[in-house]
């Protein structure tokens, strides 16, 4: 049902970048399946060393599917920031410097310097909070 | 400043330190696998090129299988690291595929170190260590 909250929650799946991601996953899974089948035929034809690849390619295909599922799950339920990201307050620190303007009078020079240092770190790692990169 | 950048958190002090250790371990594992897989892949390529002169299919198959096995380990370690550092999807794909392209693991390892590992560890270390103000000129 278009327009229902449940539907709009999954709407991101049909945006162009996600469609490209789906196509990439499908093509790679089909490709790996085909390679696995090719190795299977070679193995049956007497190439004993192809048996390993016969099992390896499907394994990679399964891995690709697991990866794909995890990207979608991360988009629907973004993972919580890791402990150290929270602890450092990195994104918060960066935003506070920008939004709050002047610091509290209680802050001494060292603390201001330290917060500036944190803000610089936050700038470096900004965008790492969410795992997926389809944006 | 309440809930500020330096103070104020409900976590036990050793939690970030633990996370830093985990990231460090994962980084070391990733680097080892990137270099081992990369070297074996180069050996495999050299052997494959030598096929044109010396017909030694056995050696190529054996090294190929070794690379196949190492690549599975590389995938697991690299994927764990990418998730831990919250790499976007396409960089993750690049890191994972690097293990199949000759010389690529070395290049990607340097890029990942510079672009993701160092900033993450800088942030993690700042969180794990007590907030010692850093005097700046």
mmCIF file of N, CA and C in Angstrom, chain A residues 20-111:
data_model
loop_
_atom_site.group_PDB
_atom_site.id
_atom_site.type_symbol
_atom_site.label_atom_id
_atom_site.label_comp_id
_atom_site.label_asym_id
_atom_site.label_seq_id
_atom_site.Cartn_x
_atom_site.Cartn_y
_atom_site.Cartn_z
ATOM 1 N N UNK A 20 20.867 0.086 -7.900
ATOM 2 C CA UNK A 20 22.201 -0.260 -8.403
ATOM 3 C C UNK A 20 22.849 -1.309 -7.511
ATOM 4 N N UNK A 21 22.674 -1.143 -6.211
ATOM 5 C CA UNK A 21 23.236 -2.103 -5.256
ATOM 6 C C UNK A 21 22.591 -3.487 -5.427
ATOM 7 N N UNK A 22 21.244 -3.506 -5.588
ATOM 8 C CA UNK A 22 20.573 -4.799 -5.808
ATOM 9 C C UNK A 22 21.107 -5.454 -7.079
ATOM 10 N N UNK A 23 21.223 -4.642 -8.139
ATOM 11 C CA UNK A 23 21.690 -5.196 -9.425
ATOM 12 C C UNK A 23 23.095 -5.761 -9.271
ATOM 13 N N UNK A 24 23.933 -5.024 -8.564
ATOM 14 C CA UNK A 24 25.306 -5.494 -8.346
ATOM 15 C C UNK A 24 25.310 -6.832 -7.610
ATOM 16 N N UNK A 25 24.478 -6.924 -6.567
ATOM 17 C CA UNK A 25 24.446 -8.163 -5.774
ATOM 18 C C UNK A 25 23.915 -9.313 -6.632
ATOM 19 N N UNK A 26 22.817 -9.051 -7.374
ATOM 20 C CA UNK A 26 22.230 -10.124 -8.180
ATOM 21 C C UNK A 26 23.236 -10.612 -9.223
ATOM 22 N N UNK A 27 23.865 -9.641 -9.922
ATOM 23 C CA UNK A 27 24.836 -10.021 -10.953
ATOM 24 C C UNK A 27 25.988 -10.827 -10.353
ATOM 25 N N UNK A 28 26.482 -10.376 -9.196
ATOM 26 C CA UNK A 28 27.622 -11.100 -8.628
ATOM 27 C C UNK A 28 27.193 -12.481 -8.152
ATOM 28 N N UNK A 29 25.986 -12.604 -7.596
ATOM 29 C CA UNK A 29 25.543 -13.926 -7.134
ATOM 30 C C UNK A 29 25.360 -14.865 -8.331
ATOM 31 N N UNK A 30 24.730 -14.349 -9.397
ATOM 32 C CA UNK A 30 24.561 -15.176 -10.597
ATOM 33 C C UNK A 30 25.924 -15.564 -11.167
ATOM 34 N N UNK A 31 26.828 -14.577 -11.212
ATOM 35 C CA UNK A 31 28.172 -14.846 -11.730
ATOM 36 C C UNK A 31 28.889 -15.908 -10.926
ATOM 37 N N UNK A 32 28.794 -15.796 -9.602
ATOM 38 C CA UNK A 32 29.484 -16.767 -8.753
ATOM 39 C C UNK A 32 28.842 -18.143 -8.861
ATOM 40 N N UNK A 33 27.524 -18.158 -9.006
ATOM 41 C CA UNK A 33 26.849 -19.444 -9.209
ATOM 42 C C UNK A 33 27.299 -20.096 -10.503
ATOM 43 N N UNK A 34 27.415 -19.276 -11.535
ATOM 44 C CA UNK A 34 27.849 -19.802 -12.829
ATOM 45 C C UNK A 34 29.272 -20.342 -12.733
ATOM 46 N N UNK A 35 30.151 -19.600 -12.066
ATOM 47 C CA UNK A 35 31.535 -20.057 -11.895
ATOM 48 C C UNK A 35 31.586 -21.362 -11.102
ATOM 49 N N UNK A 36 30.729 -21.448 -10.071
ATOM 50 C CA UNK A 36 30.678 -22.685 -9.291
ATOM 51 C C UNK A 36 30.247 -23.856 -10.156
ATOM 52 N N UNK A 37 29.249 -23.630 -11.014
ATOM 53 C CA UNK A 37 28.759 -24.690 -11.889
ATOM 54 C C UNK A 37 29.840 -25.101 -12.887
ATOM 55 N N UNK A 38 30.570 -24.103 -13.389
ATOM 56 C CA UNK A 38 31.661 -24.362 -14.335
ATOM 57 C C UNK A 38 32.725 -25.243 -13.672
ATOM 58 N N UNK A 39 33.070 -24.897 -12.426
ATOM 59 C CA UNK A 39 34.060 -25.703 -11.709
ATOM 60 C C UNK A 39 33.526 -27.104 -11.442
ATOM 61 N N UNK A 40 32.231 -27.214 -11.192
ATOM 62 C CA UNK A 40 31.625 -28.516 -10.950
ATOM 63 C C UNK A 40 31.761 -29.403 -12.179
ATOM 64 N N UNK A 41 31.522 -28.795 -13.367
ATOM 65 C CA UNK A 41 31.659 -29.565 -14.614
ATOM 66 C C UNK A 41 33.105 -29.992 -14.816
ATOM 67 N N UNK A 42 34.036 -29.062 -14.520
ATOM 68 C CA UNK A 42 35.452 -29.414 -14.648
ATOM 69 C C UNK A 42 35.828 -30.518 -13.677
ATOM 70 N N UNK A 43 35.291 -30.447 -12.458
ATOM 71 C CA UNK A 43 35.590 -31.464 -11.454
ATOM 72 C C UNK A 43 35.070 -32.827 -11.916
ATOM 73 N N UNK A 44 33.855 -32.822 -12.474
ATOM 74 C CA UNK A 44 33.276 -34.087 -12.948
ATOM 75 C C UNK A 44 34.066 -34.636 -14.118
ATOM 76 N N UNK A 45 34.657 -33.712 -14.887
ATOM 77 C CA UNK A 45 35.429 -34.161 -16.042
ATOM 78 C C UNK A 45 36.787 -34.724 -15.628
ATOM 79 N N UNK A 46 37.076 -34.721 -14.325
ATOM 80 C CA UNK A 46 38.295 -35.361 -13.862
ATOM 81 C C UNK A 46 39.314 -34.447 -13.243
ATOM 82 N N UNK A 47 39.019 -33.134 -13.197
ATOM 83 C CA UNK A 47 39.952 -32.196 -12.579
ATOM 84 C C UNK A 47 39.680 -32.168 -11.066
ATOM 85 N N UNK A 48 40.435 -32.979 -10.339
ATOM 86 C CA UNK A 48 40.143 -33.175 -8.908
ATOM 87 C C UNK A 48 40.240 -31.864 -8.137
ATOM 88 N N UNK A 49 41.164 -30.976 -8.549
ATOM 89 C CA UNK A 49 41.374 -29.736 -7.797
ATOM 90 C C UNK A 49 40.201 -28.771 -7.941
ATOM 91 N N UNK A 50 39.341 -29.015 -8.923
ATOM 92 C CA UNK A 50 38.186 -28.136 -9.093
ATOM 93 C C UNK A 50 37.127 -28.363 -8.019
ATOM 94 N N UNK A 51 37.241 -29.479 -7.305
ATOM 95 C CA UNK A 51 36.211 -29.732 -6.283
ATOM 96 C C UNK A 51 36.192 -28.634 -5.224
ATOM 97 N N UNK A 52 37.379 -28.165 -4.838
ATOM 98 C CA UNK A 52 37.441 -27.112 -3.815
ATOM 99 C C UNK A 52 36.684 -25.872 -4.288
ATOM 100 N N UNK A 53 36.924 -25.490 -5.549
ATOM 101 C CA UNK A 53 36.262 -24.289 -6.078
ATOM 102 C C UNK A 53 34.768 -24.521 -6.246
ATOM 103 N N UNK A 54 34.389 -25.770 -6.508
ATOM 104 C CA UNK A 54 32.970 -26.081 -6.639
ATOM 105 C C UNK A 54 32.217 -25.685 -5.375
ATOM 106 N N UNK A 55 32.875 -25.839 -4.228
ATOM 107 C CA UNK A 55 32.218 -25.456 -2.978
ATOM 108 C C UNK A 55 32.525 -24.009 -2.596
ATOM 109 N N UNK A 56 33.654 -23.507 -3.072
ATOM 110 C CA UNK A 56 34.055 -22.159 -2.665
ATOM 111 C C UNK A 56 33.157 -21.086 -3.295
ATOM 112 N N UNK A 57 32.845 -21.251 -4.563
ATOM 113 C CA UNK A 57 32.048 -20.214 -5.232
ATOM 114 C C UNK A 57 30.662 -20.049 -4.605
ATOM 115 N N UNK A 58 29.915 -21.143 -4.350
ATOM 116 C CA UNK A 58 28.626 -20.948 -3.671
ATOM 117 C C UNK A 58 28.781 -20.286 -2.308
ATOM 118 N N UNK A 59 29.907 -20.595 -1.626
ATOM 119 C CA UNK A 59 30.163 -19.967 -0.328
ATOM 120 C C UNK A 59 30.247 -18.447 -0.486
ATOM 121 N N UNK A 60 30.984 -18.000 -1.512
ATOM 122 C CA UNK A 60 31.104 -16.561 -1.766
ATOM 123 C C UNK A 60 29.741 -15.961 -2.115
ATOM 124 N N UNK A 61 28.943 -16.722 -2.871
ATOM 125 C CA UNK A 61 27.614 -16.220 -3.250
ATOM 126 C C UNK A 61 26.759 -16.030 -2.004
ATOM 127 N N UNK A 62 26.828 -16.998 -1.070
ATOM 128 C CA UNK A 62 26.068 -16.881 0.178
ATOM 129 C C UNK A 62 26.556 -15.661 0.957
ATOM 130 N N UNK A 63 27.865 -15.475 0.975
ATOM 131 C CA UNK A 63 28.439 -14.330 1.673
ATOM 132 C C UNK A 63 27.891 -13.020 1.104
ATOM 133 N N UNK A 64 27.814 -12.948 -0.225
ATOM 134 C CA UNK A 64 27.292 -11.732 -0.858
ATOM 135 C C UNK A 64 25.855 -11.474 -0.420
ATOM 136 N N UNK A 65 25.054 -12.534 -0.335
ATOM 137 C CA UNK A 65 23.656 -12.370 0.077
ATOM 138 C C UNK A 65 23.582 -11.911 1.534
ATOM 139 N N UNK A 66 24.427 -12.490 2.386
ATOM 140 C CA UNK A 66 24.455 -12.079 3.798
ATOM 141 C C UNK A 66 24.810 -10.593 3.898
ATOM 142 N N UNK A 67 25.810 -10.180 3.135
ATOM 143 C CA UNK A 67 26.246 -8.778 3.095
ATOM 144 C C UNK A 67 25.077 -7.882 2.698
ATOM 145 N N UNK A 68 24.378 -8.307 1.637
ATOM 146 C CA UNK A 68 23.251 -7.529 1.121
ATOM 147 C C UNK A 68 22.159 -7.392 2.191
ATOM 148 N N UNK A 69 21.826 -8.490 2.858
ATOM 149 C CA UNK A 69 20.797 -8.448 3.899
ATOM 150 C C UNK A 69 21.228 -7.508 5.023
ATOM 151 N N UNK A 70 22.514 -7.561 5.382
ATOM 152 C CA UNK A 70 22.981 -6.710 6.480
ATOM 153 C C UNK A 70 22.878 -5.235 6.104
ATOM 154 N N UNK A 71 23.153 -4.889 4.842
ATOM 155 C CA UNK A 71 23.038 -3.476 4.463
ATOM 156 C C UNK A 71 21.596 -3.000 4.617
ATOM 157 N N UNK A 72 20.644 -3.864 4.238
ATOM 158 C CA UNK A 72 19.237 -3.459 4.333
ATOM 159 C C UNK A 72 18.824 -3.354 5.792
ATOM 160 N N UNK A 73 19.235 -4.328 6.597
ATOM 161 C CA UNK A 73 18.893 -4.297 8.021
ATOM 162 C C UNK A 73 19.474 -3.068 8.696
ATOM 163 N N UNK A 74 20.705 -2.706 8.319
ATOM 164 C CA UNK A 74 21.321 -1.520 8.910
ATOM 165 C C UNK A 74 20.570 -0.254 8.521
ATOM 166 N N UNK A 75 19.995 -0.253 7.321
ATOM 167 C CA UNK A 75 19.259 0.934 6.878
ATOM 168 C C UNK A 75 17.951 1.053 7.654
ATOM 169 N N UNK A 76 17.271 -0.084 7.873
ATOM 170 C CA UNK A 76 15.983 -0.045 8.570
ATOM 171 C C UNK A 76 16.191 0.212 10.058
ATOM 172 N N UNK A 77 17.160 -0.498 10.637
ATOM 173 C CA UNK A 77 17.486 -0.280 12.056
ATOM 174 C C UNK A 77 18.947 0.130 12.139
ATOM 175 N N UNK A 78 19.236 1.433 12.047
ATOM 176 C CA UNK A 78 20.643 1.850 12.102
ATOM 177 C C UNK A 78 21.271 1.380 13.411
ATOM 178 N N UNK A 79 22.495 0.831 13.322
ATOM 179 C CA UNK A 79 23.143 0.336 14.531
ATOM 180 C C UNK A 79 23.475 1.481 15.475
ATOM 181 N N UNK A 80 23.423 1.182 16.776
ATOM 182 C CA UNK A 80 23.777 2.200 17.770
ATOM 183 C C UNK A 80 25.240 2.562 17.599
ATOM 184 N N UNK A 81 25.580 3.814 17.912
ATOM 185 C CA UNK A 81 27.002 4.170 17.836
ATOM 186 C C UNK A 81 27.792 3.308 18.801
ATOM 187 N N UNK A 82 29.023 3.007 18.442
ATOM 188 C CA UNK A 82 29.838 2.173 19.319
ATOM 189 C C UNK A 82 30.154 2.938 20.593
ATOM 190 N N UNK A 83 30.582 2.195 21.575
ATOM 191 C CA UNK A 83 30.820 2.790 22.886
ATOM 192 C C UNK A 83 31.754 3.976 22.792
ATOM 193 N N UNK A 84 32.830 3.779 22.052
ATOM 194 C CA UNK A 84 33.815 4.856 22.045
ATOM 195 C C UNK A 84 33.320 6.079 21.306
ATOM 196 N N UNK A 85 32.419 5.870 20.321
ATOM 197 C CA UNK A 85 31.866 7.040 19.635
ATOM 198 C C UNK A 85 31.003 7.842 20.586
ATOM 199 N N UNK A 86 30.189 7.106 21.389
ATOM 200 C CA UNK A 86 29.357 7.769 22.377
ATOM 201 C C UNK A 86 30.222 8.461 23.401
ATOM 202 N N UNK A 87 31.190 7.685 23.891
ATOM 203 C CA UNK A 87 32.028 8.148 24.992
ATOM 204 C C UNK A 87 32.760 9.430 24.613
ATOM 205 N N UNK A 88 33.259 9.433 23.382
ATOM 206 C CA UNK A 88 33.991 10.614 22.951
ATOM 207 C C UNK A 88 33.037 11.770 22.687
ATOM 208 N N UNK A 89 31.754 11.450 22.495
ATOM 209 C CA UNK A 89 30.789 12.495 22.184
ATOM 210 C C UNK A 89 31.180 13.242 20.930
ATOM 211 N N UNK A 90 31.758 12.521 19.995
ATOM 212 C CA UNK A 90 32.388 13.213 18.873
ATOM 213 C C UNK A 90 31.419 14.028 18.029
ATOM 214 N N UNK A 91 30.344 13.395 17.507
ATOM 215 C CA UNK A 91 29.461 14.206 16.667
ATOM 216 C C UNK A 91 28.809 15.320 17.479
ATOM 217 N N UNK A 92 28.467 15.014 18.752
ATOM 218 C CA UNK A 92 27.834 16.011 19.601
ATOM 219 C C UNK A 92 28.769 17.199 19.780
ATOM 220 N N UNK A 93 30.018 16.895 20.062
ATOM 221 C CA UNK A 93 30.998 17.951 20.282
ATOM 222 C C UNK A 93 31.120 18.860 19.080
ATOM 223 N N UNK A 94 31.126 18.244 17.919
ATOM 224 C CA UNK A 94 31.277 19.024 16.705
ATOM 225 C C UNK A 94 30.090 19.955 16.522
ATOM 226 N N UNK A 95 28.902 19.396 16.800
ATOM 227 C CA UNK A 95 27.708 20.195 16.612
ATOM 228 C C UNK A 95 27.654 21.327 17.631
ATOM 229 N N UNK A 96 28.058 21.024 18.867
ATOM 230 C CA UNK A 96 27.985 22.053 19.895
ATOM 231 C C UNK A 96 28.873 23.232 19.556
ATOM 232 N N UNK A 97 30.019 22.952 19.017
ATOM 233 C CA UNK A 97 30.917 24.055 18.673
ATOM 234 C C UNK A 97 30.278 24.938 17.619
ATOM 235 N N UNK A 98 29.568 24.283 16.688
ATOM 236 C CA UNK A 98 28.970 25.053 15.621
ATOM 237 C C UNK A 98 27.739 25.816 16.079
ATOM 238 N N UNK A 99 26.871 25.124 16.860
ATOM 239 C CA UNK A 99 25.565 25.683 17.178
ATOM 240 C C UNK A 99 25.616 26.645 18.344
ATOM 241 N N UNK A 100 26.328 26.253 19.392
ATOM 242 C CA UNK A 100 26.234 26.995 20.640
ATOM 243 C C UNK A 100 26.960 28.338 20.553
ATOM 244 N N UNK A 101 27.864 28.428 19.598
ATOM 245 C CA UNK A 101 28.574 29.688 19.471
ATOM 246 C C UNK A 101 29.590 29.870 20.575
ATOM 247 N N UNK A 102 29.254 30.687 21.559
ATOM 248 C CA UNK A 102 30.254 30.986 22.584
ATOM 249 C C UNK A 102 30.270 29.893 23.650
ATOM 250 N N UNK A 103 31.409 29.603 24.197
ATOM 251 C CA UNK A 103 31.498 28.600 25.253
ATOM 252 C C UNK A 103 31.053 29.169 26.583
ATOM 253 N N UNK A 104 30.749 28.234 27.547
ATOM 254 C CA UNK A 104 30.407 28.660 28.901
ATOM 255 C C UNK A 104 31.578 29.419 29.493
ATOM 256 N N UNK A 105 31.256 30.287 30.424
ATOM 257 C CA UNK A 105 32.316 31.031 31.077
ATOM 258 C C UNK A 105 33.208 30.127 31.912
ATOM 259 N N UNK A 106 32.628 28.948 32.316
ATOM 260 C CA UNK A 106 33.397 28.081 33.197
ATOM 261 C C UNK A 106 34.500 27.326 32.462
ATOM 262 N N UNK A 107 34.397 27.262 31.179
ATOM 263 C CA UNK A 107 35.405 26.523 30.441
ATOM 264 C C UNK A 107 36.743 27.239 30.509
ATOM 265 N N UNK A 108 37.756 26.481 30.859
ATOM 266 C CA UNK A 108 39.069 27.114 30.818
ATOM 267 C C UNK A 108 39.736 26.856 29.471
ATOM 268 N N UNK A 109 40.861 27.470 29.271
ATOM 269 C CA UNK A 109 41.519 27.406 27.971
ATOM 270 C C UNK A 109 41.836 25.991 27.549
ATOM 271 N N UNK A 110 42.294 25.179 28.518
ATOM 272 C CA UNK A 110 42.662 23.812 28.188
ATOM 273 C C UNK A 110 41.459 23.029 27.689
ATOM 274 N N UNK A 111 40.338 23.223 28.374
ATOM 275 C CA UNK A 111 39.143 22.477 27.990
ATOM 276 C C UNK A 111 38.671 22.909 26.608
#
